[in-house]
Amino acid sequence: MSVTNLHLGIFGRTNTGKSSLINMLTDQDISIVSEKKGTTTDPVKKTVEIFGIGPATIIDTAGVDDLGEIGHLKIQKSLEVIRRVDCAILLIAGNQFGDYEVRLIDQFKEHDVPYIIVHNKNDISKIAAITKNAIKWHTNAEIIDISTLNSTDRDLLINSLKKIIPETVYKNLTLIGDLVKPKDLILIIIAIDSEAPEGRLIYPQNLTIRDAIDNHCITVVLREDEIEDFLKSGLTPALVITDSQIFKSVTEKLPENIPLTSFSILFARLKGNLIAYLRGTPCISNLKNGDNVLILESCTHQTSCDDIGRVKIPKKLKEFTGKRLNFKIISGLSPLPENIDDFALVIQCGGCMVTRKQLSNRINPFIKRGIPVTNYGMALAYVNGVFERVVSIFRKFYEYDRNNPKLPFIEG
Amino acid sequence: MSVTNLHLGIFGRTNTGKSSLINMLTDQDISIVSEKKGTTTDPVKKTVEIFGIGPATIIDTAGVDDLGEIGHLKIQKSLEVIRRVDCAILLIAGNQFGDYEVRLIDQFKEHDVPYIIVHNKNDISKIAAITKNAIKWHTNAEIIDISTLNSTDRDLLINSLKKIIPETVYKNLTLIGDLVKPKDLILIIIAIDSEAPEGRLIYPQNLTIRDAIDNHCITVVLREDEIEDFLKSGLTPALVITDSQIFKSVTEKLPENIPLTSFSILFARLKGNLIAYLRGTPCISNLKNGDNVLILESCTHQTSCDDIGRVKIPKKLKEFTGKRLNFKIISGLSPLPENIDDFALVIQCGGCMVTRKQLSNRINPFIKRGIPVTNYGMALAYVNGVFERVVSIFRKFYEYDRNNPKLPFIEG
């Protein structure tokens, strides 16, 4: 079950041929190609099929060297794109390689984005040795010399691109495949409250049910009110997955011996950094009066009044800690605050609508600074006193990390 | 469970103020409003919240009176829009009401689209008695006189609009609510073949599971391979819902006494015309050599090689009838063929991605001509010899129609 597709960024000066490169990759004429300098001004996202690779979202950034007033804005936007892509192509032409390309390469390195350098328009001028040497001075990324007018160059481009695609992008990641066996009975408990959209299951619930049946499990889906009715059937589930918001009432109705977790915690493992969350969550108990807590919401869904990130979790955290806490919420993929050291705790949503790479780019800066991170499901489990219960199913995969006692970690 | 929202068309000459009308309806500034004649050239679709009414898709048609070369194209597009909307507002201004408005009114009537006539810009000139009389000569639709610059006119506009919204649009339609009782066990069988998208349930499956738990049922979701494992549990489902493509293997494994139907047949009732389908489906047996069969696909999903409408159903129909049949496939909402009498049978897909109105606009022309219509699920059931089995659950709602014996109908 591949949950997201490849996010590929195309970077480079105006008129180096970024849009024609996309047409070459996709074997279609989908972007605006005109001789007028700077045709594309905003990063344009396209979901395509890359020939010989598979489904991908290509982000065609603006000609970022346009240093006019909006040029500064364009550079800013391209750098934001670097934080969202799995890998990148840096396009140059006419042997032009300078400070601006070096700045992009530095950003690729800073955000662990694998990249290749493509010298285009070699029908007009081939790449010179002096250019190659200048590039090699800054990076050992692969350099290829092509012309997007020459279709036989496509294989060279695709093969180079294949070498930098992170393995996890197309690997069939599973939500529960390694936690269950074929024919197991899985119980999925769905909360229907004012936040639930009308008439359909939300994305994490949909994915989990499909992953369960893909693994040949028998999946029972019901609401909280029907838990007892189902348990009367005498059937015992191998695993129960619930919405994190109803941990309390579910754990009251469910026998202690039945393994339990939540959609959000499954997504923590699929998309987030489970070890960091396992370590970070118990730090909720270390919060002090006046501490700042950062809530990171990955999508900008319409927030209704009792929204998890803006209302429920802040309320529960204050009640649990008894402390005066300040909350800051950043939604969508808007830039992180400059002063990340001001935060005592970071709570990330499940990230179901973003890629693994995008989510790790959000939380890594905090993890690198030793700031505890957790996610919605784990935080709700902790403040409801069922944290150990809902993560114990993963324990068999992780050991207690003795060489990093600074951050408390549950016993291995 | 409201499955779709209101589709409202805004029609009228260039510069009558269509875009400002939308801003008034939505209390937001979402469309391009400029004094330049003909700002909006293509029908623009917007999903909005109409103040005091609810979620809606507003289609802002081009200034259709623009009779230049592309003007003809714009008129064509506006008429196609009439086939897709639940209701319409015809906007006039400056007491201009003529042949062009009359043509639109005729189209509203032909496609059973309720409408109101709004005279705008009454801050410049109020509607004259002579204009009202001219309008009343052609229609008894409600006429209101407003100015989109005057916010107090919004209530008048909204109240008039409320009167023409078809009741079914916001009525919480249910897929299975009237077929099951709370605590019933529902078995949902999912086919995973090369056409199934990776990693998620498709829209009809998602909606059906949500509708079942909304009705407090215990929903068991599994694949074909797990049917026998589940039946060994001794639990008997009150209703089984399957993908139509696996009717054969499901009916072989399922005891005869357990009610069975499919997603496509549930959608036939929700969106299509179940009586017409009940009558039309048995006409498959009347097909003759050289007959033309029309396949109507409502979305333009990527067709993979063993696509239901293009491969599976044509193949099964030829095998079942033993006749040489010609198939024509129309996908999306592209115009119907001129010569509909050439067709001996019409097979409509489930229509999960279109509104009830859009689907009925597609099949009504055939029903009115007495041409048999059916849908994917019913056709597959019929050629698999399980038609009676999978529609019997609905029989309690319908009687045999003695006064229309022309089309065979299953016994009431």
mmCIF file of C-alpha atoms in Angstrom, chain A residues 114 116 142 156 158-166:
data_model
loop_
_atom_site.group_PDB
_atom_site.id
_atom_site.type_symbol
_atom_site.label_atom_id
_atom_site.label_comp_id
_atom_site.label_asym_id
_atom_site.label_seq_id
_atom_site.Cartn_x
_atom_site.Cartn_y
_atom_site.Cartn_z
ATOM 1 C CA PRO A 114 19.061 14.168 -2.903
ATOM 2 C CA ILE A 116 21.133 15.717 -9.688
ATOM 3 C CA GLU A 142 25.739 13.420 -10.700
ATOM 4 C CA LEU A 156 19.689 9.206 -19.456
ATOM 5 C CA ILE A 158 15.189 8.942 -16.053
ATOM 6 C CA ASN A 159 18.038 6.618 -15.078
ATOM 7 C CA SER A 160 19.860 9.385 -13.225
ATOM 8 C CA LEU A 161 16.632 10.373 -11.498
ATOM 9 C CA LYS A 162 15.960 6.768 -10.408
ATOM 10 C CA LYS A 163 19.272 6.738 -8.507
ATOM 11 C CA ILE A 164 18.213 9.598 -6.197
ATOM 12 C CA ILE A 165 14.600 8.546 -5.422
ATOM 13 C CA PRO A 166 14.476 7.626 -1.693
#
